[in-house]
Short mmCIF file of C-alpha atoms and ligand atoms in Angstrom, two decimals:
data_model
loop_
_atom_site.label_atom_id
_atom_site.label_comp_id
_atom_site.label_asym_id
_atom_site.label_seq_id
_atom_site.Cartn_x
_atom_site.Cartn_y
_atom_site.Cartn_z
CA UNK E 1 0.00 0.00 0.00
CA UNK E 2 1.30 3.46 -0.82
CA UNK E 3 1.83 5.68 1.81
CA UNK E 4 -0.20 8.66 0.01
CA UNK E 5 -1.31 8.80 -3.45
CA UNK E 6 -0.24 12.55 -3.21
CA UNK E 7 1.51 15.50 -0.81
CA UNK E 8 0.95 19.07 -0.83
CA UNK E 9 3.86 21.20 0.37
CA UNK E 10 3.23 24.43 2.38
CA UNK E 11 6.56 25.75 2.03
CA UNK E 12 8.87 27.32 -0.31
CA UNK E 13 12.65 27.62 -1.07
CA UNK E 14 15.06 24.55 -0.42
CA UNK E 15 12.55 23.24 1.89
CA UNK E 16 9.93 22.54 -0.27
CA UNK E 17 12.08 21.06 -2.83
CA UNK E 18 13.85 18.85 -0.30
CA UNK E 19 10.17 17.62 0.47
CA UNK E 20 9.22 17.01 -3.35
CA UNK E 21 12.40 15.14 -3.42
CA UNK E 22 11.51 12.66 -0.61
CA UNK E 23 7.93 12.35 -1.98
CA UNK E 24 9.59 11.37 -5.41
CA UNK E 25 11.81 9.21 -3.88
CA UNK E 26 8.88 7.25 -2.26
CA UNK E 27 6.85 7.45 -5.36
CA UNK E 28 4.16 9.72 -4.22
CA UNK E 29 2.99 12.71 -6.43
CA UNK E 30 3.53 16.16 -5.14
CA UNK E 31 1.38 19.35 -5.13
CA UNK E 32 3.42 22.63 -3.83
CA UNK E 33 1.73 25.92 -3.38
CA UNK E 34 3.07 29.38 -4.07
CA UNK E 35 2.68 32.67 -3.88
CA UNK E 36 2.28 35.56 -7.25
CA UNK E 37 6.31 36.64 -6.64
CA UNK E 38 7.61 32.96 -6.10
CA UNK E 39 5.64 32.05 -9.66
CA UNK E 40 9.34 31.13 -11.15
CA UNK E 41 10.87 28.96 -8.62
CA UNK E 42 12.25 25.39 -8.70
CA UNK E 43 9.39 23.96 -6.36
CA UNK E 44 6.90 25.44 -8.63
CA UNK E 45 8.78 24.09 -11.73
CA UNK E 46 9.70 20.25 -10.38
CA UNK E 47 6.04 19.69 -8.04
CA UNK E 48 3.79 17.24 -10.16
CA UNK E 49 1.21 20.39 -9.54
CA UNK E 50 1.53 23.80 -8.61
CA UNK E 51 -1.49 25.61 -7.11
CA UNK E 52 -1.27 29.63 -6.80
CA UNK E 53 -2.32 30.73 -3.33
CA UNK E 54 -1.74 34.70 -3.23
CA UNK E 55 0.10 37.71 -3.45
CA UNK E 56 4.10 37.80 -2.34
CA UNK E 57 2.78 38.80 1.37
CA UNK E 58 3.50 35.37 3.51
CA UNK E 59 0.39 36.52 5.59
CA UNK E 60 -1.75 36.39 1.99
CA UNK E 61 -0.10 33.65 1.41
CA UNK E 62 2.26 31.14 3.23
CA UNK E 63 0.01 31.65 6.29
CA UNK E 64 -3.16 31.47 4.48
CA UNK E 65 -4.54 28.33 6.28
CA UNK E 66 -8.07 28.77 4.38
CA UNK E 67 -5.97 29.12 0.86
CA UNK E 68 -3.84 26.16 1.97
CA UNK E 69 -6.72 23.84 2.75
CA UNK E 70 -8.74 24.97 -0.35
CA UNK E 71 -5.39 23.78 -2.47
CA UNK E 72 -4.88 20.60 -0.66
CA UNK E 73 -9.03 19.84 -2.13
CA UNK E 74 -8.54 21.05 -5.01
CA UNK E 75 -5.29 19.33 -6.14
CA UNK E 76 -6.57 16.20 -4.17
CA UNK E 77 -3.84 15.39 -1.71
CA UNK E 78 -4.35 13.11 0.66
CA UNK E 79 -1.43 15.54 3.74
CA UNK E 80 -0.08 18.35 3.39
CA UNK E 81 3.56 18.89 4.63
CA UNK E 82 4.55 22.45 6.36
CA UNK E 83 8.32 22.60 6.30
CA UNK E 84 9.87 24.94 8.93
CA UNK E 85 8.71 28.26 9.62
CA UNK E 86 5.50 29.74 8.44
CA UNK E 87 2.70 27.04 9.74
CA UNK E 88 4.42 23.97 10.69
CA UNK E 89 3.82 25.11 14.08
CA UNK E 90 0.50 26.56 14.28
CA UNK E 91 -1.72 24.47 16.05
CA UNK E 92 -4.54 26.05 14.86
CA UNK E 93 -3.32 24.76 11.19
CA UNK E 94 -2.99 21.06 12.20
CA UNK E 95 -6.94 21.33 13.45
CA UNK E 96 -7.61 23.19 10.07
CA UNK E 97 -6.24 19.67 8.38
CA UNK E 98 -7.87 17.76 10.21
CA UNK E 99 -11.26 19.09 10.01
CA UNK E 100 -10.95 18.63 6.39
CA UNK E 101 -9.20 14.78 6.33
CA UNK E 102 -5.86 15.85 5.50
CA UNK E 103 -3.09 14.27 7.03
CA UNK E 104 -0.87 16.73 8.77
CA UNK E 105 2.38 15.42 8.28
CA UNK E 106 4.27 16.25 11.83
CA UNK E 107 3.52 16.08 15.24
CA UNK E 108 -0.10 16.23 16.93
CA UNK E 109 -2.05 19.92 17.81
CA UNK E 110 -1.46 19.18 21.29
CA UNK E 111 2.47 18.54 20.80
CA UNK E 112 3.02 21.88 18.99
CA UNK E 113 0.89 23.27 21.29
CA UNK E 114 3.17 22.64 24.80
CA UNK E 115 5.93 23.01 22.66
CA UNK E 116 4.97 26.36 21.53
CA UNK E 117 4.37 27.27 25.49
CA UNK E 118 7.92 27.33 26.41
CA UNK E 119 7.12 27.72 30.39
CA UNK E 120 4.82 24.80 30.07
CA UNK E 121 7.30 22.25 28.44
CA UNK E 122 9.63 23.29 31.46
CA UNK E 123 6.83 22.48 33.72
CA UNK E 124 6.02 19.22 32.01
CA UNK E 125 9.75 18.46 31.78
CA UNK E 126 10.28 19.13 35.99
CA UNK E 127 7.33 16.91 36.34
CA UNK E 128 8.84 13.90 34.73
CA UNK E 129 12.60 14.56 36.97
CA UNK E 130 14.19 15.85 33.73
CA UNK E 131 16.76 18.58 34.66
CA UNK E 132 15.61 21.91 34.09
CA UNK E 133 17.92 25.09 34.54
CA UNK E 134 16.57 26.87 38.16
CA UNK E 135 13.80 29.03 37.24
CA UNK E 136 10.48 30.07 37.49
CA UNK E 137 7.63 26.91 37.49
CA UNK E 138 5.19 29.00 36.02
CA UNK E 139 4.93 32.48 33.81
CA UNK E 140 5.45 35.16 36.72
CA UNK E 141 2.94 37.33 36.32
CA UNK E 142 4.32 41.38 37.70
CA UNK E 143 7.48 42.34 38.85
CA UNK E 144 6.57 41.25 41.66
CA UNK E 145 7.21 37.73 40.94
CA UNK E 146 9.87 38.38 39.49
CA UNK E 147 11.70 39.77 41.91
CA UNK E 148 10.49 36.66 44.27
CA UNK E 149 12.43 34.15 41.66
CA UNK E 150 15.01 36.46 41.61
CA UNK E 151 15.77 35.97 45.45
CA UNK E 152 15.95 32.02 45.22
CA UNK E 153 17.62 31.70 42.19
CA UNK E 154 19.93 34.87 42.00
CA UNK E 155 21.35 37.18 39.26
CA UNK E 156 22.63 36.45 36.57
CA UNK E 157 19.21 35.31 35.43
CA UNK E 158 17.46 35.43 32.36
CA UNK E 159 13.96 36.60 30.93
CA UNK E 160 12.25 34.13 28.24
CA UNK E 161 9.20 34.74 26.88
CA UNK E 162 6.67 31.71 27.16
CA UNK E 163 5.32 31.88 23.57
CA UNK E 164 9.19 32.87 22.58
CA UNK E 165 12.12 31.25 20.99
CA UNK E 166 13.97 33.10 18.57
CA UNK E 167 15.41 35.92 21.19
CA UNK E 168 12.43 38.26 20.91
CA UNK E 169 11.51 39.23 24.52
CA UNK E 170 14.62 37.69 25.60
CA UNK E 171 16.50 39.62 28.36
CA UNK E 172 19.94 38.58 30.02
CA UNK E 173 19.32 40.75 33.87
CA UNK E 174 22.73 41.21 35.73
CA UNK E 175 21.82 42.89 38.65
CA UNK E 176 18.52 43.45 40.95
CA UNK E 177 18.29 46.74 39.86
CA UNK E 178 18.23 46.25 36.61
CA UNK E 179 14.91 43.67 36.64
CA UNK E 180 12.43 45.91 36.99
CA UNK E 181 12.95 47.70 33.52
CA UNK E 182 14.04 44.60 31.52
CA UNK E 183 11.17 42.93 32.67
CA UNK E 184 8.89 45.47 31.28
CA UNK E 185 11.03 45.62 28.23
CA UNK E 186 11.10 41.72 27.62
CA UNK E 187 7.01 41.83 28.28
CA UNK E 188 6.59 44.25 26.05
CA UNK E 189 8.63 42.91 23.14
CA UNK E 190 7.30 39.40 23.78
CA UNK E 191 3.44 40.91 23.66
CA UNK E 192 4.57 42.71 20.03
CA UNK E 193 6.20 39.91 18.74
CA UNK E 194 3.41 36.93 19.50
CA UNK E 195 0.30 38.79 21.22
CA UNK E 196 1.55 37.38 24.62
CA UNK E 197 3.56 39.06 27.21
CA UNK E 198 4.15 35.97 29.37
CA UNK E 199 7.42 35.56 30.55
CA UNK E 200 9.63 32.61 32.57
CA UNK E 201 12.75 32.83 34.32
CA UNK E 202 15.74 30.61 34.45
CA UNK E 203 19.11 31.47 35.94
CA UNK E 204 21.64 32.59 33.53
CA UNK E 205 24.11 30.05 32.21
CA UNK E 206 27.39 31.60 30.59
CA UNK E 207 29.08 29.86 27.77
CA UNK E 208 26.01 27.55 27.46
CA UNK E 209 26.54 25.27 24.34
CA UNK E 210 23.10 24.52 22.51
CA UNK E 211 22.84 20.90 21.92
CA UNK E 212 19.70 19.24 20.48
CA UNK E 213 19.08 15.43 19.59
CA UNK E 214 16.48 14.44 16.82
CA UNK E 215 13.53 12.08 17.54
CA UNK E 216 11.39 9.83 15.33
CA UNK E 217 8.73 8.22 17.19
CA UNK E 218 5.64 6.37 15.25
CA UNK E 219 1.97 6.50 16.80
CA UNK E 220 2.44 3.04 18.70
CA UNK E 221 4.85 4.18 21.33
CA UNK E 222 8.23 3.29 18.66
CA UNK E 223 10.41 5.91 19.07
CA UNK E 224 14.22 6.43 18.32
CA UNK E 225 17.01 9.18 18.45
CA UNK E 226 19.56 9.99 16.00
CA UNK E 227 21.98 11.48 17.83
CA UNK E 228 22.80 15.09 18.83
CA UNK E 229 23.90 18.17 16.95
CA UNK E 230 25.93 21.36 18.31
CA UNK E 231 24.13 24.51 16.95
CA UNK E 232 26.47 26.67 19.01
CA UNK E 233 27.02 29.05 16.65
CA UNK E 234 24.65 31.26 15.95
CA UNK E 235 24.44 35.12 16.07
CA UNK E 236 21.23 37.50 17.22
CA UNK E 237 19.60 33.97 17.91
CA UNK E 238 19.52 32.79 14.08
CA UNK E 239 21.54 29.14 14.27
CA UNK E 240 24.65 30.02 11.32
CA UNK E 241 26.40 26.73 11.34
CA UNK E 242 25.72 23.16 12.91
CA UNK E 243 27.80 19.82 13.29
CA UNK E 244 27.20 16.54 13.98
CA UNK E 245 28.08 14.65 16.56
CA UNK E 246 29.50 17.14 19.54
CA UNK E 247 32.93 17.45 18.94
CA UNK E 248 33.71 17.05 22.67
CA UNK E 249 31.27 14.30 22.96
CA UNK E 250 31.65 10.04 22.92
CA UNK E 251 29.65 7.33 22.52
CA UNK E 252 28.68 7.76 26.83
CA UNK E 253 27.83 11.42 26.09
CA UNK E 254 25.85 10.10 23.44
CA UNK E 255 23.68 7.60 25.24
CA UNK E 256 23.17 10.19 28.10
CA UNK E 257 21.59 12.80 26.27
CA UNK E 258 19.90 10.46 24.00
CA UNK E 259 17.98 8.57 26.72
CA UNK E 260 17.38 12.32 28.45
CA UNK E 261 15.79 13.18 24.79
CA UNK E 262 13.74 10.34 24.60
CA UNK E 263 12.71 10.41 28.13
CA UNK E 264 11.43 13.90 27.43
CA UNK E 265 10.15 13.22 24.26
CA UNK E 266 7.68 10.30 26.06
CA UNK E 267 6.64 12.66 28.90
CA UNK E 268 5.45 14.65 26.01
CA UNK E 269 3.72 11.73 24.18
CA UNK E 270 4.97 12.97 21.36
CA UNK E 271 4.82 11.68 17.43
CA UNK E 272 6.56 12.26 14.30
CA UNK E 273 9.91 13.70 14.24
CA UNK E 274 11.02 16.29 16.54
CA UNK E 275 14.24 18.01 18.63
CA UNK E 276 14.86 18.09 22.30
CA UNK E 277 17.00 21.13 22.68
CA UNK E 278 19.23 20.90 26.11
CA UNK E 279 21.43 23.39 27.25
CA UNK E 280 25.39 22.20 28.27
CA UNK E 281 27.21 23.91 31.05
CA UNK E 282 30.82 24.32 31.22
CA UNK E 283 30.64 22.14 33.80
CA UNK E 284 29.05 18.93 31.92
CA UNK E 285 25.37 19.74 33.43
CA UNK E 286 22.98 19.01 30.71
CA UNK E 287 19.73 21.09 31.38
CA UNK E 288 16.11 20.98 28.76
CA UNK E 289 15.89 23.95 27.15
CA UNK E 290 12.89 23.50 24.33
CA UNK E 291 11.78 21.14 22.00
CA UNK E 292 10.95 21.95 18.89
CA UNK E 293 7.80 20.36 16.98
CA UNK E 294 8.84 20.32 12.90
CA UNK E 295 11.69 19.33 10.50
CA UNK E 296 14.70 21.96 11.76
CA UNK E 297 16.74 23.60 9.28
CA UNK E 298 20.14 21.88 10.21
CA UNK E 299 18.75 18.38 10.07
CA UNK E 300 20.95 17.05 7.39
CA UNK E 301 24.10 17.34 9.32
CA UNK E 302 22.10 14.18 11.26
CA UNK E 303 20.63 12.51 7.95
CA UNK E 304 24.98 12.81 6.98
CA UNK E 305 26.18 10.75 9.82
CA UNK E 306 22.83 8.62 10.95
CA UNK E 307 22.43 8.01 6.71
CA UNK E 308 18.90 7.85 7.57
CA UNK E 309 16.56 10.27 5.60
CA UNK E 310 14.60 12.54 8.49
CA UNK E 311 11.70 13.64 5.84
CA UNK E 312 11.12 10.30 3.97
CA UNK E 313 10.54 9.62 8.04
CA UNK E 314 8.60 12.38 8.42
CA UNK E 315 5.80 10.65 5.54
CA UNK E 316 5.94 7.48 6.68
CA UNK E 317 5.29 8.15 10.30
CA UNK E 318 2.60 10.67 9.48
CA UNK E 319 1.14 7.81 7.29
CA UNK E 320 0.94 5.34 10.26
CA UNK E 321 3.50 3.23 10.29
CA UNK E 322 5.50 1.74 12.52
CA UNK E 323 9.67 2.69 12.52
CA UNK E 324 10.92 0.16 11.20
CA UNK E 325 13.92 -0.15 12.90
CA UNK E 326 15.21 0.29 16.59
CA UNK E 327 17.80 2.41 18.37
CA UNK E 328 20.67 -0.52 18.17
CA UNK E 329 20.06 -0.15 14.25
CA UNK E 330 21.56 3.41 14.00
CA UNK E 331 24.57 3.79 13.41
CA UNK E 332 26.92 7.14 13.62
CA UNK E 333 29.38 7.53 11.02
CA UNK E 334 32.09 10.38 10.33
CA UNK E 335 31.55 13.48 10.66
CA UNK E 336 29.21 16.43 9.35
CA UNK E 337 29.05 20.25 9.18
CA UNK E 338 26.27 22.23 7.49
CA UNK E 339 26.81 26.54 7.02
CA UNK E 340 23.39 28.28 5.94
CA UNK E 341 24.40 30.88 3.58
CA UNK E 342 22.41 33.87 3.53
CA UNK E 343 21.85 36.30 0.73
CA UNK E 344 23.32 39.08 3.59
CA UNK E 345 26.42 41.19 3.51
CA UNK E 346 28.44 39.06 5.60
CA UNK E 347 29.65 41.80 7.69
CA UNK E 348 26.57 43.54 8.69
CA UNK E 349 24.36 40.45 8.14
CA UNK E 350 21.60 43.03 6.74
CA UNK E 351 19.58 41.40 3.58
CA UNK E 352 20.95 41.72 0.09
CA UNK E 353 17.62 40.60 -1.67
CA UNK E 354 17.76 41.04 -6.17
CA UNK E 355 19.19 38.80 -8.75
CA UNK E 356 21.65 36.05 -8.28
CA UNK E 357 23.47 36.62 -12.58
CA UNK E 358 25.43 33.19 -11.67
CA UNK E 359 25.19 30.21 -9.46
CA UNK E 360 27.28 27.16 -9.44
CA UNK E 361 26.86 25.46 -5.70
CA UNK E 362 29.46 23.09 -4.86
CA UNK E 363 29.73 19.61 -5.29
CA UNK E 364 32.28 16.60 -5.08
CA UNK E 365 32.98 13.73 -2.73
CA UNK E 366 30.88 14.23 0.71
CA UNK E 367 29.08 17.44 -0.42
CA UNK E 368 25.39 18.32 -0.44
CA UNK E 369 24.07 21.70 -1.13
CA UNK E 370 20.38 21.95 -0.20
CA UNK E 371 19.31 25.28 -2.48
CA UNK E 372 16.58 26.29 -4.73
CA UNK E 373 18.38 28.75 -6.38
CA UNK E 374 20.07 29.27 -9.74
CA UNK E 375 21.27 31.38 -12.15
CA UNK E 376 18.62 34.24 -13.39
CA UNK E 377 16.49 33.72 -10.23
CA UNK E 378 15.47 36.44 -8.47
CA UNK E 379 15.67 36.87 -3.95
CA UNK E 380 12.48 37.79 -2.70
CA UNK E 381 12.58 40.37 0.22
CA UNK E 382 9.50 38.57 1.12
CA UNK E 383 10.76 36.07 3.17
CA UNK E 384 13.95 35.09 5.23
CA UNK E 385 17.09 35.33 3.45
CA UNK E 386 18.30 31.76 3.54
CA UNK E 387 19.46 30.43 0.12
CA UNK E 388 21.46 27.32 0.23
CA UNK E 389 22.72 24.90 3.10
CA UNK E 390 26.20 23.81 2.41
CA UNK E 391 26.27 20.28 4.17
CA UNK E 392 29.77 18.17 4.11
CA UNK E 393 30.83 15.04 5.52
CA UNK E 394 33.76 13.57 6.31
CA UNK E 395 35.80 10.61 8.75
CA UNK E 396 36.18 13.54 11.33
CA UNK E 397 35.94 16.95 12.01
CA UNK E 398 39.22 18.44 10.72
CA UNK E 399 38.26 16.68 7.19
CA UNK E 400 35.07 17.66 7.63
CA UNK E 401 36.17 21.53 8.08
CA UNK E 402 38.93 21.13 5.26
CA UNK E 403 35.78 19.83 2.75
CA UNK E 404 33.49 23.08 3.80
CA UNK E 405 36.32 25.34 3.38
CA UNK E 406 37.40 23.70 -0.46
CA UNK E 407 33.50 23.60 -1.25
CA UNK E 408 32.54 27.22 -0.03
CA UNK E 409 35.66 28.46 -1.99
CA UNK E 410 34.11 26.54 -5.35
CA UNK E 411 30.41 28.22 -4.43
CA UNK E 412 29.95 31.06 -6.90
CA UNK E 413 26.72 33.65 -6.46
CA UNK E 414 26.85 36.57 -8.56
CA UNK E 415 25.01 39.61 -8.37
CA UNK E 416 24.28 39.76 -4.92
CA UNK E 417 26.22 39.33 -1.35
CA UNK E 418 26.15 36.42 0.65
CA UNK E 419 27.47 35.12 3.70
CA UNK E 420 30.39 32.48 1.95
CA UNK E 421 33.00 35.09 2.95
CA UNK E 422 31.78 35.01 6.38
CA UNK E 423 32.05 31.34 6.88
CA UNK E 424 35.53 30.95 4.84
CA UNK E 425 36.50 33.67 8.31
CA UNK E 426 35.26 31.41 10.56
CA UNK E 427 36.24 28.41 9.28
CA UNK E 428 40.14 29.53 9.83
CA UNK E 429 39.22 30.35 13.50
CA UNK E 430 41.83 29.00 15.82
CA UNK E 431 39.27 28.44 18.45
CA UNK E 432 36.56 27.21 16.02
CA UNK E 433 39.17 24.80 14.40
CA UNK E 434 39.95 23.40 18.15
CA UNK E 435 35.91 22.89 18.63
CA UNK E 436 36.24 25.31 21.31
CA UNK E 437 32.55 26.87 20.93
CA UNK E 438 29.81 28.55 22.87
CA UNK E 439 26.61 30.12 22.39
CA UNK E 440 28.59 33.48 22.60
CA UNK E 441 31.97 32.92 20.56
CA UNK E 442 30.52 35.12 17.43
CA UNK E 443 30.01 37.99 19.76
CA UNK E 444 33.51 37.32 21.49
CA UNK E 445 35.02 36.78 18.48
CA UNK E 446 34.45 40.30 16.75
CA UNK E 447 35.02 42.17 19.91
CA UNK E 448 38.24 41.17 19.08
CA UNK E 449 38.62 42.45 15.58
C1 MV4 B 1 20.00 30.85 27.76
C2 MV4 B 1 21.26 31.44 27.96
C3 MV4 B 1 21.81 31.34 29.22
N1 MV4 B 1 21.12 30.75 30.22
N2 MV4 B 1 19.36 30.26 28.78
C4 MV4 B 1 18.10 30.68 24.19
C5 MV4 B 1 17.73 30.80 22.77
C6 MV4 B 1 19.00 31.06 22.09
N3 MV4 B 1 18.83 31.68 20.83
C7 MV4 B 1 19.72 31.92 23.09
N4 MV4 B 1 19.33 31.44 24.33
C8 MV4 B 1 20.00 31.51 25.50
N5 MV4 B 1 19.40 30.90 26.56
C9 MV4 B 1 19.93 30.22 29.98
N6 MV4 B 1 19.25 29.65 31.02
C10 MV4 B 1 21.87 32.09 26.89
C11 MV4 B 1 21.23 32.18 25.66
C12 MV4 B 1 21.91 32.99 24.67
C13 MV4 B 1 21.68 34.39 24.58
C14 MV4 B 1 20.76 35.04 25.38
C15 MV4 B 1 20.55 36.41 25.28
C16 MV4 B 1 21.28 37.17 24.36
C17 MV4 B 1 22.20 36.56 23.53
C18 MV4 B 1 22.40 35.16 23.62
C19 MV4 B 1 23.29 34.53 22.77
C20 MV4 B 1 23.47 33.20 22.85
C21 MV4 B 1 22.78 32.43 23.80
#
């Protein structure tokens, strides 16, 4: 029996193609919508079907849930896949699907919703005696409260807003007399950005290291991980480069935060594929931190050393069936690194949207460039500003670096800036080259300069 007899794809860019491939691949038709300024794109040119939904506008468009559904009928698919970003973790969305007898292809409502309620995972997670950084159990609701947190936990502490991620209403407090404002600030900003001014506390961690495991679990209880990824890197909260396995990591490490991800992972009863993001101290103490409820961005740095294929997954899960293999059948192999290149000036990392005259991504022995760009297309200033994923793999993670830094040199865009030139800096970093990495070595690391 085939899994679906067709997929529409609620995304655009390199995520929507990398879905169309793995529909291909398991020999189900595809259906990809778009909006009026995306008309000429590879999705729209290599989907079976190509439905228009709206103007460039992602909130006339990529957000439309009404549009979305009313494509999904017409075209006649049987799920609709979200990508990242834009719906894949809207709730509301997966009960739109389901109202109509689509197959949302990801986690349940009630999985994306707890995940999207940041101070409720942590809740959930303290429940269940998985660690959780000291912190607030529950929003705090004035000043007030904060201040009472404040006294058991101390200062440094940080401000997180519940319906957060992403650094918006995010606030770092160093001293009492500093909380009152920056908690009015971060309440603000987190009521601006998502309509909800809730925010938790945790006690700040310095030169944290962000490590997240993936998850595949099927809808009878199966559920596996493949393995962790360091996402250290990243600059005003936006992830820049990931690797796979931590570098400072072995095969105990692995098993320990593994077993912590699927532990979590069952408190949440959750389905589909998904990442349990933990926070490392400098000191070894692995802490939750979020999960995540959709396909991530970096996730072929895992597919690379696991060899397994996280969105073919993704379908067959979604379409009921059972993993069909267990945790002693994945292997780790080699190494992996993947840089996101942005069309940005690499120096100010402000957009440089207009028309790429000449690509040529990279290729060769152990690369993968996950784009949907080429030559004569045009970036949108529509929509984020990613444009390829430059994913490598080799035995370790000097060969890996040496592969990223020979297949970022090859990489030619014309006609507009791009990050490469950032990444061929970083990859020449003493201190990046010896692994030695934290959530802050970007900001560190131009100080310097
Ligand atoms: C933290 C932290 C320190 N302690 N949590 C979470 C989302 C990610 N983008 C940044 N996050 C952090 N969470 C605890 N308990 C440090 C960061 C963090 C950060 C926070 C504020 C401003 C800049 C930052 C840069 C990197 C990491």
């Amino acid at each position: 029996m085939k899994l679906f007899r067709k997929v529409l794809i609620a995304n655009r860019g390199e995520i929507a193609l990398r879905i169309i491939r793995a529909c291909h691949e398991l020999g189900i038709r595809t259906a990809v919508v778009y909006s009026e300024i995306d008309k000429n794109t590879l999705p729209v040119r290599l989907a079976d079907e190509a439905i228009c939904i709206g103007p460039a506008s992602a909130a006339q468009s990529y957000l439309n849930i009404p549009a979305i559904i009313s494509a999904a009928e017409i075209t006649d698919a049987e799920a609709i896949h979200p990508g990242y970003g834009f719906l894949a973790e809207n709730y509301h969305f997966v009960e739109a699907c389901a109202a109509s007898n689509i197959t949302f292809i990801g986690p349940s409502a009630e999985n994306i919703r707890i995940g999207g309620d940041k101070s409720m995972a942590r809740q959930i997670m303290k429940k269940n005696n998985i660690q959780v950084v000291p912190g607030s159990d529950k929003p705090v609701v004035n000043e007030k409260g904060a201040f009472k947190v404040a006294k058991k936990i101390g200062f440094p502490l940080i401000l997180k807003a519940s319906a957060g991620g992403g650094g918006k209403g995010m606030r770092i407090v160093k001293r009492e007399e500093d909380l009152d404002k920056m908690y009015h600030m971060a309440q603000k900003e987190a009521f601006a950005a998502f309509g909800n001014g809730d925010l938790y506390i945790e006690k700040y961690i310095s030169d944290m290291r962000h490590i997240e495991v993936q998850i595949l679990a099927d809808n009878r209880g199966g559920m596996v991980h493949l393995g962790e990824r360091d996402c250290s890197i990243q600059r005003r909260h936006q992830k820049l480069l990931e690797e796979a396995p931590f570098n400072y990591g072995d095969v105990t490490f692995r098993k320990k935060i593994g077993a912590l991800a699927i532990k979590a992972a069952r408190a949440f009863g959750y389905r589909n594929a998904g990442t349990i993001e933990f926070i490392l101290d400098r000191d070894g103490q692995i802490y939750f931190m979020e999960i995540n409820t959709r396909i991530q961005v970096e996730h072929p740095v895992t597919e690379m050393v696991t060899g397994i294929d996280i969105v073919k997954a993704q379908i067959t899960l979604a379409a009921g069936r059972p993993l069909s293999f267990r945790q002693k059948d994945v292997s780790f192999n080699g190494y992996s690194i993947e840089c996101r290149i942005n069309a940005e000036d690499p120096e100010k990392f402000i957009p440089s949207p207009g028309t790429v005259s000449l690509f040529v991504p990279p290729g060769g022995a152990g690369v993968r460039t996950d784009t949907a760009a080429y030559s004569g297309w045009t970036v949108p200033a529509h929509y984020d500003s990613l444009i390829a994923k430059v994913i490598v793999h080799g035995k370790d993670r000097e060969e890996a670096v040496m592969k990223m830094k020979r297949a970022l040199r090859e990489f030619i865009i014309d006609g507009i800036k791009s990050t490469i030139p950032f990444f061929i800096d970083l990859l020449d970093d003493p201190d990046f080259l010896k692994g030695d990495i934290n959530t802050h070595f970007l900001e560190r690391k131009n100080k310097k300069k």
